PDB file of C-alpha atoms in Angstrom:
ATOM      1  CA  VAL I   1      22.962  74.338  10.862  1.00 76.00           C
ATOM      2  CA  VAL I   2      19.178  74.123  10.887  1.00 82.00           C
ATOM      3  CA  ASN I   3      19.236  72.743   7.332  1.00 88.00           C
ATOM      4  CA  ALA I   4      21.846  70.186   8.298  1.00 88.00           C
ATOM      5  CA  ALA I   5      19.784  69.114  11.319  1.00 87.00           C
ATOM      6  CA  MET I   6      16.680  68.789   9.102  1.00 88.00           C
ATOM      7  CA  ASN I   7      18.639  66.757   6.582  1.00 91.00           C
ATOM      8  CA  ILE I   8      19.838  64.457   9.388  1.00 92.00           C
ATOM      9  CA  VAL I   9      16.288  63.995  10.712  1.00 92.00           C
ATOM     10  CA  GLU I  10      15.028  63.410   7.196  1.00 93.00           C
ATOM     11  CA  LEU I  11      17.782  60.867   6.518  1.00 94.00           C
ATOM     12  CA  GLN I  12      17.086  59.127   9.837  1.00 94.00           C
ATOM     13  CA  ALA I  13      13.383  58.913   8.973  1.00 95.00           C
ATOM     14  CA  ARG I  14      14.192  57.481   5.539  1.00 95.00           C
ATOM     15  CA  MET I  15      16.596  55.002   7.131  1.00 96.00           C
ATOM     16  CA  GLU I  16      13.925  53.949   9.627  1.00 96.00           C
ATOM     17  CA  THR I  17      11.410  53.521   6.805  1.00 96.00           C
ATOM     18  CA  MET I  18      13.924  51.440   4.866  1.00 96.00           C
ATOM     19  CA  ARG I  19      14.671  49.355   7.974  1.00 96.00           C
ATOM     20  CA  VAL I  20      10.965  48.700   8.584  1.00 96.00           C
ATOM     21  CA  ASN I  21      10.391  47.855   4.910  1.00 96.00           C
ATOM     22  CA  HIS I  22      13.400  45.550   4.995  1.00 96.00           C
ATOM     23  CA  GLU I  23      12.036  43.792   8.109  1.00 96.00           C
ATOM     24  CA  LEU I  24       8.629  43.396   6.445  1.00 96.00           C
ATOM     25  CA  GLU I  25      10.227  41.956   3.308  1.00 96.00           C
ATOM     26  CA  MET I  26      12.325  39.596   5.411  1.00 96.00           C
ATOM     27  CA  ASP I  27       9.237  38.470   7.368  1.00 95.00           C
ATOM     28  CA  GLU I  28       7.427  37.810   4.073  1.00 96.00           C
ATOM     29  CA  LEU I  29      10.406  35.861   2.734  1.00 95.00           C
ATOM     30  CA  LYS I  30      10.644  33.835   5.963  1.00 96.00           C
ATOM     31  CA  ALA I  31       6.915  33.048   5.831  1.00 95.00           C
ATOM     32  CA  GLN I  32       7.217  32.035   2.176  1.00 95.00           C
ATOM     33  CA  CYS I  33      10.216  29.822   3.001  1.00 95.00           C
ATOM     34  CA  ARG I  34       8.311  28.209   5.891  1.00 95.00           C
ATOM     35  CA  HIS I  35       5.344  27.569   3.601  1.00 95.00           C
ATOM     36  CA  GLU I  36       7.578  26.051   0.912  1.00 95.00           C
ATOM     37  CA  ALA I  37       9.389  23.943   3.525  1.00 95.00           C
ATOM     38  CA  ASP I  38       6.031  22.660   4.817  1.00 94.00           C
ATOM     39  CA  GLU I  39       4.986  21.805   1.242  1.00 95.00           C
ATOM     40  CA  LEU I  40       8.266  19.968   0.700  1.00 94.00           C
ATOM     41  CA  ARG I  41       7.839  18.047   3.973  1.00 94.00           C
ATOM     42  CA  ARG I  42       4.340  16.964   2.880  1.00 93.00           C
ATOM     43  CA  GLU I  43       5.702  15.899  -0.498  1.00 93.00           C
ATOM     44  CA  VAL I  44       8.511  13.934   1.173  1.00 93.00           C
ATOM     45  CA  ARG I  45       5.985  12.169   3.442  1.00 90.00           C
ATOM     46  CA  THR I  46       3.854  11.304   0.394  1.00 87.00           C
ATOM     47  CA  LEU I  47       6.876   9.950  -1.451  1.00 89.00           C
ATOM     48  CA  GLN I  48       7.961   7.988   1.620  1.00 86.00           C
ATOM     49  CA  SER I  49       4.490   6.468   1.866  1.00 81.00           C
ATOM     50  CA  LYS I  50       4.538   5.533  -1.809  1.00 80.00           C
ATOM     51  CA  SER I  51       8.018   4.104  -1.362  1.00 84.00           C
ATOM     52  CA  GLU I  52       6.833   1.984   1.579  1.00 81.00           C
ATOM     53  CA  ASP I  53       3.871   0.835  -0.498  1.00 74.00           C
ATOM     54  CA  LEU I  54       6.123  -0.221  -3.361  1.00 76.00           C
ATOM     55  CA  LYS I  55       8.612  -1.839  -0.996  1.00 79.00           C
ATOM     56  CA  SER I  56       5.847  -3.831   0.679  1.00 74.00           C
ATOM     57  CA  ALA I  57       4.358  -4.845  -2.676  1.00 71.00           C
ATOM     58  CA  LEU I  58       7.762  -5.967  -3.954  1.00 74.00           C
ATOM     59  CA  GLN I  59       8.491  -7.914  -0.788  1.00 73.00           C
ATOM     60  CA  GLY I  60       5.138  -9.627  -1.134  1.00 69.00           C
ATOM     61  CA  ALA I  61       5.730 -10.385  -4.806  1.00 69.00           C
ATOM     62  CA  TYR I  62       9.109 -11.911  -3.989  1.00 68.00           C
ATOM     63  CA  ALA I  63       7.634 -13.868  -1.099  1.00 69.00           C
ATOM     64  CA  ILE I  64       4.841 -15.385  -3.181  1.00 69.00           C
ATOM     65  CA  MET I  65       7.239 -16.197  -6.018  1.00 68.00           C
ATOM     66  CA  ALA I  66       9.512 -17.908  -3.493  1.00 65.00           C
ATOM     67  CA  ILE I  67       6.795 -20.397  -2.561  1.00 69.00           C
ATOM     68  CA  GLU I  68       7.718 -23.535  -4.380  1.00 71.00           C
ATOM     69  CA  ASP I  69       5.074 -25.068  -6.595  1.00 75.00           C
ATOM     70  CA  THR I  70       3.633 -28.209  -5.079  1.00 75.00           C
ATOM     71  CA  PRO I  71       4.410 -31.146  -7.331  1.00 80.00           C
ATOM     72  CA  PHE I  72       1.582 -33.055  -8.970  1.00 82.00           C
ATOM     73  CA  GLU I  73       2.787 -36.233  -7.218  1.00 87.00           C
ATOM     74  CA  HIS I  74       2.170 -34.674  -3.797  1.00 85.00           C
ATOM     75  CA  TRP I  75      -1.547 -34.442  -4.482  1.00 82.00           C
ATOM     76  CA  ARG I  76      -1.682 -37.909  -6.027  1.00 87.00           C
ATOM     77  CA  ASN I  77       0.164 -39.362  -3.005  1.00 89.00           C
ATOM     78  CA  ASN I  78      -2.395 -37.710  -0.718  1.00 84.00           C
ATOM     79  CA  GLY I  79      -5.430 -39.402  -2.231  1.00 84.00           C
ATOM     80  CA  TYR I  80      -6.387 -37.000  -5.034  1.00 84.00           C
ATOM     81  CA  ASP I  81      -7.260 -38.499  -8.390  1.00 86.00           C
ATOM     82  CA  ALA I  82      -5.398 -37.149 -11.444  1.00 88.00           C
ATOM     83  CA  GLN I  83      -8.007 -34.513 -12.309  1.00 85.00           C
ATOM     84  CA  ASP I  84      -8.234 -33.256  -8.713  1.00 82.00           C
ATOM     85  CA  ALA I  85      -4.424 -33.057  -8.555  1.00 83.00           C
ATOM     86  CA  VAL I  86      -4.431 -30.929 -11.719  1.00 85.00           C
ATOM     87  CA  ASP I  87      -7.217 -28.784 -10.234  1.00 82.00           C
ATOM     88  CA  MET I  88      -5.155 -28.247  -7.062  1.00 83.00           C
ATOM     89  CA  GLN I  89      -2.174 -27.100  -9.101  1.00 83.00           C
ATOM     90  CA  ARG I  90      -4.406 -24.685 -11.041  1.00 83.00           C
ATOM     91  CA  TYR I  91      -5.966 -23.504  -7.799  1.00 82.00           C
ATOM     92  CA  LEU I  92      -2.570 -22.723  -6.252  1.00 83.00           C
ATOM     93  CA  GLY I  93      -1.593 -20.758  -9.353  1.00 84.00           C
ATOM     94  CA  PHE I  94      -4.850 -18.836  -9.020  1.00 83.00           C
ATOM     95  CA  PHE I  95      -4.150 -18.356  -5.307  1.00 83.00           C
ATOM     96  CA  LYS I  96      -0.766 -16.794  -6.133  1.00 85.00           C
ATOM     97  CA  GLU I  97      -2.409 -14.481  -8.682  1.00 84.00           C
ATOM     98  CA  THR I  98      -4.986 -13.433  -6.093  1.00 84.00           C
ATOM     99  CA  ILE I  99      -2.257 -12.617  -3.579  1.00 86.00           C
ATOM    100  CA  GLN I 100      -0.417 -10.552  -6.189  1.00 83.00           C
ATOM    101  CA  SER I 101      -3.647  -8.709  -7.062  1.00 83.00           C
ATOM    102  CA  LEU I 102      -4.108  -7.799  -3.414  1.00 84.00           C
ATOM    103  CA  ARG I 103      -0.517  -6.589  -3.173  1.00 82.00           C
ATOM    104  CA  LEU I 104      -0.849  -4.494  -6.328  1.00 81.00           C
ATOM    105  CA  GLY I 105      -4.340  -3.219  -5.515  1.00 81.00           C
ATOM    106  CA  THR I 106      -5.805  -4.668  -8.709  1.00 81.00           C
ATOM    107  CA  VAL I 107      -8.575  -6.826  -7.224  1.00 79.00           C
ATOM    108  CA  SER I 108     -11.917  -6.696  -9.014  1.00 74.00           C
ATOM    109  CA  GLN I 109     -14.398  -4.029  -8.021  1.00 66.00           C
ATOM    110  CA  SER I 110     -18.169  -3.857  -7.809  1.00 58.00           C
ATOM    111  CA  PHE I 111     -20.709  -1.535  -6.247  1.00 50.00           C
ATOM    112  CA  ARG I 112     -23.057  -2.679  -3.515  1.00 49.00           C
ATOM    113  CA  ARG I 113     -25.494  -0.707  -1.433  1.00 48.00           C
ATOM    114  CA  GLY I 114     -23.956   2.623  -2.430  1.00 49.00           C
ATOM    115  CA  SER I 115     -20.384   1.708  -1.523  1.00 49.00           C
ATOM    116  CA  VAL I 116     -17.434   0.319  -3.385  1.00 53.00           C
ATOM    117  CA  CYS I 117     -16.769  -3.353  -2.775  1.00 55.00           C
ATOM    118  CA  LYS I 118     -13.688  -5.134  -3.984  1.00 65.00           C
ATOM    119  CA  SER I 119     -13.902  -8.887  -3.978  1.00 67.00           C
ATOM    120  CA  VAL I 120     -11.532 -11.798  -3.699  1.00 66.00           C
ATOM    121  CA  ASP I 121     -12.693 -15.339  -4.289  1.00 67.00           C
ATOM    122  CA  ILE I 122     -10.304 -18.150  -3.424  1.00 64.00           C
ATOM    123  CA  SER I 123     -12.829 -20.938  -3.665  1.00 64.00           C
ATOM    124  CA  LEU I 124     -12.280 -24.300  -5.265  1.00 62.00           C
ATOM    125  CA  GLY I 125     -15.641 -24.207  -6.993  1.00 61.00           C
ATOM    126  CA  SER I 126     -17.366 -27.569  -6.816  1.00 61.00           C
ATOM    127  CA  ASN I 127     -14.190 -29.287  -5.554  1.00 63.00           C
ATOM    128  CA  SER I 128     -12.826 -29.368  -2.045  1.00 66.00           C
ATOM    129  CA  ALA I 129      -9.372 -29.829  -0.581  1.00 68.00           C
ATOM    130  CA  ASP I 130      -8.206 -31.198   2.726  1.00 68.00           C
ATOM    131  CA  HIS I 131      -5.988 -29.117   4.932  1.00 71.00           C
ATOM    132  CA  ASP I 132      -2.373 -29.554   3.867  1.00 78.00           C
ATOM    133  CA  GLU I 133       0.731 -28.134   5.562  1.00 79.00           C
ATOM    134  CA  LEU I 134       2.078 -27.209   2.122  1.00 81.00           C
ATOM    135  CA  LEU I 135      -0.722 -24.637   1.858  1.00 82.00           C
ATOM    136  CA  LEU I 136       0.417 -22.712   4.947  1.00 83.00           C
ATOM    137  CA  PRO I 137       2.867 -20.448   3.074  1.00 84.00           C
ATOM    138  CA  TYR I 138       0.000 -19.472   0.753  1.00 85.00           C
ATOM    139  CA  TRP I 139      -2.284 -18.676   3.671  1.00 85.00           C
ATOM    140  CA  LYS I 140       0.430 -16.662   5.415  1.00 86.00           C
ATOM    141  CA  GLU I 141       1.081 -14.635   2.275  1.00 87.00           C
ATOM    142  CA  PHE I 142      -2.655 -14.231   1.760  1.00 87.00           C
ATOM    143  CA  ALA I 143      -2.983 -12.795   5.277  1.00 89.00           C
ATOM    144  CA  ALA I 144      -0.041 -10.444   4.679  1.00 88.00           C
ATOM    145  CA  ALA I 145      -1.537  -9.392   1.333  1.00 87.00           C
ATOM    146  CA  LEU I 146      -4.895  -8.627   2.992  1.00 86.00           C
ATOM    147  CA  LYS I 147      -3.121  -6.429   5.528  1.00 88.00           C
ATOM    148  CA  HIS I 148      -1.151  -4.720   2.758  1.00 86.00           C
ATOM    149  CA  TRP I 149      -4.321  -4.087   0.734  1.00 84.00           C
ATOM    150  CA  SER I 150      -6.028  -2.591   3.788  1.00 84.00           C
ATOM    151  CA  GLU I 151      -3.109  -0.248   4.460  1.00 82.00           C
ATOM    152  CA  TYR I 152      -2.333   0.888   0.914  1.00 78.00           C
ATOM    153  CA  HIS I 153      -5.197   0.165  -1.480  1.00 80.00           C
ATOM    154  CA  SER I 154      -8.558   0.238   0.305  1.00 78.00           C
ATOM    155  CA  ASP I 155      -9.301   3.911  -0.515  1.00 77.00           C
ATOM    156  CA  GLY I 156     -12.509   3.847   1.496  1.00 75.00           C
ATOM    157  CA  SER I 157     -13.809   0.640  -0.046  1.00 76.00           C
ATOM    158  CA  TYR I 158     -14.200  -2.669   1.685  1.00 76.00           C
ATOM    159  CA  LEU I 159     -13.017  -6.097   0.647  1.00 81.00           C
ATOM    160  CA  GLU I 160     -15.304  -9.082   0.409  1.00 79.00           C
ATOM    161  CA  VAL I 161     -13.433 -12.375   0.732  1.00 82.00           C
ATOM    162  CA  SER I 162     -14.992 -15.690  -0.212  1.00 78.00           C
ATOM    163  CA  ILE I 163     -13.264 -18.913   0.845  1.00 77.00           C
ATOM    164  CA  GLN I 164     -15.048 -22.146   0.049  1.00 75.00           C
ATOM    165  CA  GLY I 165     -14.107 -25.775  -0.336  1.00 74.00           C
ATOM    166  CA  ILE I 166     -10.988 -25.638   1.866  1.00 74.00           C
ATOM    167  CA  GLU I 167     -10.895 -27.855   4.940  1.00 70.00           C
ATOM    168  CA  ILE I 168      -9.440 -26.419   8.116  1.00 65.00           C
ATOM    169  CA  PRO I 169      -7.101 -28.374  10.386  1.00 63.00           C
ATOM    170  CA  ARG I 170      -8.894 -30.689  12.776  1.00 59.00           C
ATOM    171  CA  GLU I 171      -6.475 -30.050  15.656  1.00 58.00           C
TER     172      GLU I 171
END
């Protein structure tokens, strides 16, 4: 009877040890699962951010492509000589490319005063252009592209924008 009682106590002690070990293993597994779940949540957030970036870039690309090219005759009818009308058409093509570069984060880069500077130049060079309502869709997309670049592509750098030779509305 004494041996049986000792065996029972011994078995109970082993069972308690197994229960405690099982609880410890379960706690470790739960902690590992929580850690993996947190990692997966971070990865999902990163992928969602990248998805939003791509979605915004695509929307911008579609928007700029949707802007109809201004016909040569428009510029001629508004007082531009033939060469200036050609220059305006080239300029608007360049303007579209600049907007796409902002959306894609591929604007040119230089280093100034120890920091990274990315630059955008939408100047007409030695020419100038009057304000024209047909340019408003370009300016709106340019503003949206600047915002997009700031949100998704700045990476601690700043953007230097140069706008020259464009008249503003007189109203």
